[in-house]
Tab-separated table of C-alpha atoms and ligand atoms in Angstrom:
chain	number	residue	atom	x	y	z
Z	1000	MET	CA	0.282	-21.897	-0.515
Z	1001	ASN	CA	-0.893	-21.364	-4.242
Z	1002	SER	CA	2.140	-20.101	-5.847
Z	1003	SER	CA	0.961	-19.865	-9.391
Z	1004	ASP	CA	1.816	-16.121	-9.655
Z	1005	GLN	CA	3.245	-13.376	-8.108
Z	1006	ILE	CA	0.641	-13.143	-5.352
Z	1007	GLN	CA	0.603	-16.051	-3.303
Z	1008	SER	CA	-2.634	-16.853	-1.194
Z	1009	GLU	CA	-3.487	-19.327	1.402
Z	1010	THR	CA	-6.561	-19.611	3.712
Z	1011	SER	CA	-5.849	-21.321	7.210
Z	1012	ASP	CA	-7.406	-20.796	10.517
Z	1013	SER	CA	-9.862	-18.424	9.089
Z	1014	ILE	CA	-7.083	-16.348	7.827
Z	1015	LEU	CA	-6.517	-15.284	4.304
Z	1016	THR	CA	-2.941	-14.606	3.829
Z	1017	LEU	CA	-1.877	-12.708	0.697
Z	1018	ARG	CA	1.932	-12.566	0.030
Z	1019	ILE	CA	3.550	-10.322	-2.428
Z	1020	ASN	CA	6.150	-12.395	-4.342
Z	1021	ARG	CA	8.179	-10.807	-7.101
Z	1022	PRO	CA	11.590	-10.594	-5.509
Z	1023	ASP	CA	13.558	-9.922	-8.732
Z	1024	LYS	CA	11.691	-6.550	-9.028
Z	1025	LYS	CA	11.611	-5.742	-5.300
Z	1026	ASN	CA	7.986	-6.939	-5.148
Z	1027	ALA	CA	6.909	-4.033	-7.673
Z	1028	LEU	CA	3.175	-4.308	-8.163
Z	1029	ASN	CA	2.122	-4.770	-11.734
Z	1030	LEU	CA	-1.365	-4.660	-13.155
Z	1031	ALA	CA	-1.933	-8.540	-12.915
Z	1032	MET	CA	-0.728	-8.355	-9.115
Z	1033	TYR	CA	-3.175	-5.519	-8.461
Z	1034	GLN	CA	-6.116	-7.262	-10.271
Z	1035	ASN	CA	-5.101	-10.580	-8.260
Z	1036	LEU	CA	-5.197	-8.699	-4.928
Z	1037	ALA	CA	-8.393	-7.086	-5.835
Z	1038	ASP	CA	-9.818	-10.481	-6.939
Z	1039	HIS	CA	-8.874	-12.071	-3.529
Z	1040	LEU	CA	-10.005	-9.265	-1.259
Z	1041	ARG	CA	-13.499	-8.721	-2.720
Z	1042	PRO	CA	-14.740	-12.507	-2.200
Z	1043	ALA	CA	-12.915	-12.692	1.027
Z	1044	ASP	CA	-14.958	-9.911	2.510
Z	1045	ARG	CA	-18.164	-12.129	1.668
Z	1046	ASP	CA	-16.728	-15.413	2.579
Z	1047	ASP	CA	-17.582	-16.658	6.109
Z	1048	ALA	CA	-14.659	-19.009	5.944
Z	1049	VAL	CA	-12.365	-15.869	6.131
Z	1050	ARG	CA	-12.396	-13.748	9.226
Z	1051	VAL	CA	-9.111	-11.856	8.778
Z	1052	ILE	CA	-7.017	-10.882	6.019
Z	1053	LEU	CA	-3.211	-10.756	6.366
Z	1054	ILE	CA	-0.966	-9.003	3.837
Z	1055	SER	CA	2.876	-9.701	3.837
Z	1056	GLY	CA	5.847	-9.492	1.386
Z	1057	GLY	CA	9.250	-11.078	1.270
Z	1058	GLU	CA	11.940	-10.974	4.062
Z	1059	GLU	CA	13.737	-8.040	2.373
Z	1060	CYS	CA	11.003	-6.121	0.698
Z	1061	PHE	CA	7.435	-5.651	1.242
Z	1062	THR	CA	6.918	-3.979	-1.993
Z	1063	SER	CA	8.766	-1.121	-3.889
Z	1064	GLY	CA	5.347	0.104	-5.035
Z	1065	ASN	CA	3.672	0.541	-8.392
Z	1066	ASP	CA	5.804	-1.083	-11.295
Z	1067	LEU	CA	7.267	2.071	-12.801
Z	1068	ALA	CA	7.524	0.469	-16.327
Z	1069	ASP	CA	3.721	0.075	-16.184
Z	1070	PHE	CA	3.197	3.818	-15.317
Z	1071	LEU	CA	4.623	4.212	-18.885
Z	1072	SER	CA	3.329	1.373	-20.857
Z	1073	ALA	CA	-0.027	0.841	-19.069
Z	1074	PRO	CA	-1.030	3.854	-17.031
Z	1075	PRO	CA	-4.245	3.625	-14.874
Z	1076	THR	CA	-7.110	4.655	-17.099
Z	1077	GLY	CA	-10.172	5.078	-14.476
Z	1078	PRO	CA	-12.132	3.164	-11.859
Z	1079	GLU	CA	-11.875	-0.087	-13.729
Z	1080	SER	CA	-8.114	0.012	-13.794
Z	1081	PRO	CA	-6.560	-2.950	-11.634
Z	1082	VAL	CA	-4.869	-0.212	-9.266
Z	1083	MET	CA	-8.207	1.580	-8.593
Z	1084	GLN	CA	-9.972	-1.825	-8.197
Z	1085	PHE	CA	-7.406	-2.892	-5.672
Z	1086	LEU	CA	-7.743	0.567	-3.894
Z	1087	SER	CA	-11.419	0.312	-3.613
Z	1088	ALA	CA	-11.261	-3.194	-2.235
Z	1089	ILE	CA	-8.725	-2.680	0.276
Z	1090	SER	CA	-10.300	0.455	1.606
Z	1091	GLU	CA	-13.874	-0.927	1.700
Z	1092	THR	CA	-13.082	-4.187	3.086
Z	1093	ARG	CA	-15.188	-4.901	6.155
Z	1094	LYS	CA	-12.998	-7.670	7.785
Z	1095	PRO	CA	-9.925	-6.684	9.662
Z	1096	LEU	CA	-6.794	-6.420	7.674
Z	1097	VAL	CA	-3.356	-7.057	9.350
Z	1098	ALA	CA	-0.239	-6.178	7.606
Z	1099	ALA	CA	3.377	-7.691	8.147
Z	1100	VAL	CA	6.220	-5.636	6.694
Z	1101	ASN	CA	9.801	-6.442	6.222
Z	1102	GLY	CA	12.474	-4.245	4.481
Z	1103	LEU	CA	11.289	-1.816	1.774
Z	1104	ALA	CA	7.650	-0.268	1.619
Z	1105	VAL	CA	7.486	2.256	-1.018
Z	1106	GLY	CA	4.712	4.192	-2.619
Z	1107	ILE	CA	1.618	2.177	-2.378
Z	1108	GLY	CA	3.648	0.048	-0.171
Z	1109	VAL	CA	3.069	2.628	2.455
Z	1110	THR	CA	-0.248	3.969	1.657
Z	1111	MET	CA	-2.003	0.641	1.592
Z	1112	LEU	CA	-0.889	0.344	5.223
Z	1113	LEU	CA	-3.292	3.302	5.940
Z	1114	HIS	CA	-6.215	0.887	5.243
Z	1115	CYS	CA	-4.840	-1.858	7.371
Z	1116	ASP	CA	-5.987	-2.103	11.039
Z	1117	LEU	CA	-2.964	-3.595	12.556
Z	1118	VAL	CA	0.493	-2.956	10.979
Z	1119	TYR	CA	3.613	-4.931	12.224
Z	1120	VAL	CA	6.871	-4.001	10.952
Z	1121	GLY	CA	10.636	-5.216	11.380
Z	1122	ASN	CA	13.076	-2.988	13.061
Z	1123	SER	CA	15.121	-2.407	9.770
Z	1124	ALA	CA	11.952	-1.759	7.682
Z	1125	THR	CA	12.356	1.467	5.569
Z	1126	PHE	CA	9.255	3.574	4.315
Z	1127	GLN	CA	9.044	5.947	1.467
Z	1128	MET	CA	6.286	7.939	-0.443
Z	1129	PRO	CA	8.108	9.444	-3.478
Z	1130	PHE	CA	5.088	10.312	-5.451
Z	1131	VAL	CA	6.006	13.965	-5.674
Z	1132	ASN	CA	9.662	13.100	-6.388
Z	1133	LEU	CA	8.388	11.209	-9.324
Z	1134	GLY	CA	6.302	14.237	-10.620
Z	1135	LEU	CA	3.056	12.381	-9.645
Z	1136	CYS	CA	0.702	13.105	-6.707
Z	1137	PRO	CA	0.012	11.081	-3.563
Z	1138	GLU	CA	-2.725	8.263	-4.000
Z	1139	ALA	CA	-4.757	5.696	-1.921
Z	1140	GLY	CA	-6.521	8.260	0.017
Z	1141	SER	CA	-3.251	9.482	1.685
Z	1142	THR	CA	-3.773	13.073	1.308
Z	1143	LEU	CA	-6.830	12.600	3.559
Z	1144	LEU	CA	-5.549	9.819	5.799
Z	1145	LEU	CA	-2.088	11.032	6.477
Z	1146	PRO	CA	-2.814	14.621	7.849
Z	1147	ARG	CA	-5.838	12.980	9.894
Z	1148	ILE	CA	-3.238	10.500	11.538
Z	1149	MET	CA	-0.295	12.894	11.988
Z	1150	GLY	CA	-1.151	16.305	11.274
Z	1151	HIS	CA	-0.683	18.615	8.149
Z	1152	GLN	CA	3.119	19.563	8.815
Z	1153	ARG	CA	4.203	15.808	9.419
Z	1154	ALA	CA	2.292	14.519	6.459
Z	1155	ALA	CA	3.527	17.295	4.205
Z	1156	GLU	CA	7.143	16.516	5.094
Z	1157	LEU	CA	6.697	12.933	4.269
Z	1158	LEU	CA	4.797	13.595	0.888
Z	1159	LEU	CA	6.295	16.848	-0.390
Z	1160	LEU	CA	10.177	15.813	0.303
Z	1161	GLY	CA	9.522	12.042	-0.427
Z	1162	GLU	CA	12.478	10.995	1.885
Z	1163	ALA	CA	12.765	7.452	3.144
Z	1164	PHE	CA	12.134	7.060	6.868
Z	1165	ASN	CA	12.652	4.323	9.217
Z	1166	ALA	CA	10.434	2.078	11.444
Z	1167	GLU	CA	10.796	4.307	14.547
Z	1168	LYS	CA	9.623	7.439	12.722
Z	1169	ALA	CA	6.762	5.419	11.073
Z	1170	GLN	CA	5.500	4.377	14.449
Z	1171	SER	CA	6.042	7.855	16.024
Z	1172	VAL	CA	3.820	9.508	13.219
Z	1173	GLY	CA	1.140	7.017	13.915
Z	1174	ILE	CA	1.080	4.435	10.941
Z	1175	VAL	CA	2.611	1.386	12.709
Z	1176	THR	CA	1.074	-0.753	15.317
Z	1177	GLU	CA	4.375	-2.332	16.757
Z	1178	ILE	CA	7.967	-2.778	15.727
Z	1179	CYS	CA	9.228	-6.322	16.016
Z	1180	PRO	CA	12.563	-7.822	15.522
Z	1181	ASP	CA	13.017	-8.490	11.773
Z	1182	GLY	CA	12.808	-12.206	12.046
Z	1183	ASP	CA	9.449	-12.206	14.082
Z	1184	VAL	CA	7.221	-9.938	12.002
Z	1185	LEU	CA	5.383	-12.539	10.325
Z	1186	THR	CA	4.815	-14.597	13.481
Z	1187	VAL	CA	3.769	-11.668	15.476
Z	1188	ALA	CA	1.354	-10.575	12.779
Z	1189	ARG	CA	-0.075	-14.160	12.308
Z	1190	ASN	CA	-0.593	-14.478	16.072
Z	1191	ARG	CA	-2.482	-11.241	16.261
Z	1192	ALA	CA	-4.381	-12.390	13.231
Z	1193	LEU	CA	-5.391	-15.533	15.133
Z	1194	GLN	CA	-6.461	-13.485	18.089
Z	1195	LEU	CA	-8.592	-11.420	15.888
Z	1196	ALA	CA	-10.064	-14.499	14.197
Z	1197	ALA	CA	-10.998	-15.744	17.641
Z	1198	GLN	CA	-12.926	-12.452	18.460
Z	1199	PRO	CA	-16.874	-12.260	17.755
Z	1200	ALA	CA	-16.728	-11.608	13.977
Z	1201	ALA	CA	-19.795	-9.469	13.588
Z	1202	ALA	CA	-18.539	-7.234	16.613
Z	1203	VAL	CA	-15.313	-6.832	15.092
Z	1204	ARG	CA	-16.729	-5.898	11.770
Z	1205	LEU	CA	-19.060	-3.314	13.493
Z	1206	ALA	CA	-16.164	-1.699	15.517
Z	1207	LYS	CA	-14.169	-1.309	12.236
Z	1208	GLU	CA	-17.104	0.252	10.517
Z	1209	LEU	CA	-17.832	2.674	13.272
Z	1210	LEU	CA	-14.165	3.624	13.424
Z	1211	LYS	CA	-14.144	4.752	9.867
Z	1212	ARG	CA	-17.699	5.885	9.958
Z	1213	ASP	CA	-16.971	9.812	9.832
Z	1214	TYR	CA	-14.666	9.695	7.040
Z	1215	ALA	CA	-15.607	6.598	4.867
Z	1216	PRO	CA	-17.554	8.624	2.287
Z	1217	GLN	CA	-14.702	11.412	2.091
Z	1218	LEU	CA	-12.247	8.683	1.562
Z	1219	ARG	CA	-13.923	7.213	-1.380
Z	1220	GLU	CA	-14.136	10.744	-2.906
Z	1221	THR	CA	-10.481	11.404	-2.256
Z	1222	ILE	CA	-9.244	8.198	-3.679
Z	1223	ALA	CA	-11.240	8.867	-6.869
Z	1224	GLU	CA	-9.895	12.563	-7.149
Z	1225	GLU	CA	-6.313	11.478	-6.386
Z	1226	GLY	CA	-6.825	8.746	-9.105
Z	1227	LYS	CA	-7.833	11.321	-11.707
Z	1228	GLN	CA	-5.043	13.668	-10.752
Z	1229	PHE	CA	-2.531	10.954	-10.630
Z	1230	SER	CA	-3.551	9.823	-14.248
Z	1231	THR	CA	-3.249	13.337	-15.474
Z	1232	ARG	CA	0.238	13.744	-13.742
Z	1233	LEU	CA	1.530	10.637	-15.509
Z	1234	LYS	CA	1.320	12.720	-18.650
Z	1235	SER	CA	3.203	15.513	-17.341
Z	1236	PRO	CA	6.742	16.473	-18.526
Z	1237	GLU	CA	7.971	16.214	-14.749
Z	1238	ALA	CA	6.845	12.602	-14.515
Z	1239	ALA	CA	8.058	11.705	-17.957
Z	1240	GLU	CA	11.714	12.927	-16.838
Z	1241	ALA	CA	11.279	11.253	-13.460
Z	1242	LEU	CA	10.352	7.806	-14.851
Z	1243	GLN	CA	13.113	7.899	-17.642
Z	1244	ALA	CA	15.736	8.742	-15.246
Z	1245	PHE	CA	14.786	5.585	-13.038
Z	1246	MET	CA	15.127	3.615	-16.228
Z	1247	GLN	CA	18.315	5.286	-17.071
Z	1248	ARG	CA	19.563	4.988	-13.552
Z	1249	ARG	CA	20.357	8.597	-13.220
Z	1250	LYS	CA	19.145	11.528	-11.105
Z	1251	PRO	CA	16.217	13.443	-12.591
Z	1252	ASP	CA	16.617	17.039	-13.600
Z	1253	PHE	CA	13.377	19.174	-12.963
Z	1254	SER	CA	15.173	22.550	-13.338
Z	1255	ARG	CA	13.576	23.310	-16.758
Z	1256	PHE	CA	10.065	22.645	-15.624
Z	1257	ASN	CA	7.855	25.404	-13.706
T	1949	LIG	N1	9.043	-0.747	-10.670
T	1949	LIG	C1	9.606	-1.608	-11.521
T	1949	LIG	N2	10.850	-2.104	-11.241
T	1949	LIG	C2	11.496	-2.032	-10.133
T	1949	LIG	C3	10.736	-1.179	-9.141
T	1949	LIG	C4	9.688	-0.608	-9.450
T	1949	LIG	N3	8.864	0.113	-8.441
T	1949	LIG	N4	11.450	-1.233	-7.972
T	1949	LIG	C5	12.623	-1.978	-8.294
T	1949	LIG	N5	12.450	-2.393	-9.521
T	1949	LIG	C6	13.438	-3.337	-10.186
T	1949	LIG	C7	14.608	-2.504	-10.800
T	1949	LIG	O1	14.487	-1.942	-11.955
T	1949	LIG	C8	15.511	-3.655	-10.886
T	1949	LIG	O2	15.337	-4.432	-12.092
T	1949	LIG	P1	16.585	-4.979	-12.995
T	1949	LIG	O3	17.307	-5.888	-11.974
T	1949	LIG	O4	15.902	-5.645	-14.046
T	1949	LIG	O5	17.301	-3.802	-13.441
T	1949	LIG	C9	15.186	-4.513	-9.720
T	1949	LIG	O6	13.803	-4.367	-9.399
T	1949	LIG	C10	15.996	-4.347	-8.405
T	1949	LIG	O7	16.032	-3.043	-8.087
T	1949	LIG	P2	17.281	-2.156	-7.907
T	1949	LIG	O8	16.899	-0.517	-8.061
T	1949	LIG	O9	18.542	-2.693	-8.535
T	1949	LIG	O10	17.368	-2.523	-6.263
T	1949	LIG	P3	18.087	-1.435	-5.136
T	1949	LIG	O11	18.088	-2.258	-3.892
T	1949	LIG	O12	19.206	-0.790	-5.661
T	1949	LIG	O13	16.873	-0.352	-4.866
T	1949	LIG	C11	14.443	0.446	-4.706
T	1949	LIG	C12	15.624	-0.617	-4.484
T	1949	LIG	C13	13.079	0.005	-4.377
T	1949	LIG	C14	15.050	1.649	-3.528
T	1949	LIG	C15	14.782	1.004	-6.143
T	1949	LIG	O14	14.654	0.048	-6.985
T	1949	LIG	C16	13.630	2.181	-6.412
T	1949	LIG	O15	13.750	3.169	-5.882
T	1949	LIG	N6	12.531	1.803	-6.914
T	1949	LIG	C17	11.584	2.488	-7.553
T	1949	LIG	C18	10.544	2.730	-6.154
T	1949	LIG	C19	9.514	3.677	-6.630
T	1949	LIG	O16	9.678	4.910	-7.080
T	1949	LIG	N7	8.170	3.281	-6.539
T	1949	LIG	C20	7.038	3.717	-7.010
T	1949	LIG	C21	6.428	4.624	-6.049
T	1949	LIG	S1	4.938	5.642	-6.561
């Protein structure tokens, strides 16, 4: 494992493993980490030595989502921002993506799973998409993908209320391939990745492309539109209140905003 930074990467048996590793901040993704992920995903898609990409986090936390301090100090500015580069890389990767999720998956920790082909999660994994709770809007194409996967009403519940939900619910709404015992997630995901790596690579890529064919252009457009709205929302008084409340470890009060 190359552990020089908070994204550890390793290629073996034709599988590129990317491990999010910032345990002191619950694996929150900062700008350098998004950039690092994008910088691994893009070349891997062109590298014949890589046939499958496996994304994992720690044993207790997949990721707590975007670094909230970065939202204040270094908000995303446009398509060149590290988060947008990561989203365009993960959503356009032609090779199969496998995710191994233990513990918390928050915000982009959930929405990135919508771009993965196989998603294995531990039985005590917890999911949450608190974009609206933070005065922001959903991202990563989730406003297109979630209703497509589970229908409007279930997507609206998860996005508008932004409550945490467990692995059973995640599987029942269709965003999880399989629930595993917590200690087995990485092994199960890696075995499935090995199985995928042994499949005929061109046929796998073609099948993935065809699976996404009818919504790929709309997905690109949705990610861009959500990104624009998200940047605007970051400057809103609602988001300022939510982010300050997180830093001050108190409940936000949205009652004075309409
Ligand atoms: N961005 C920046 N820092 C984060 C973070 C995030 N998304 N999530 C956790 N951290 C930091 C905390 O500030 C804390 O740092 P400190 O020790 O320097 O004070 C550390 O990680 C541990 O977090 P803590 O809140 O004490 O752990 P917890 O187990 O009580 O709660 C979470 C974990 C993930 C539920 C909680 O930290 C949380 O709600 N984080 C924000 C999640 C979020 O809103 N993400 C963005 C979605 S768009």
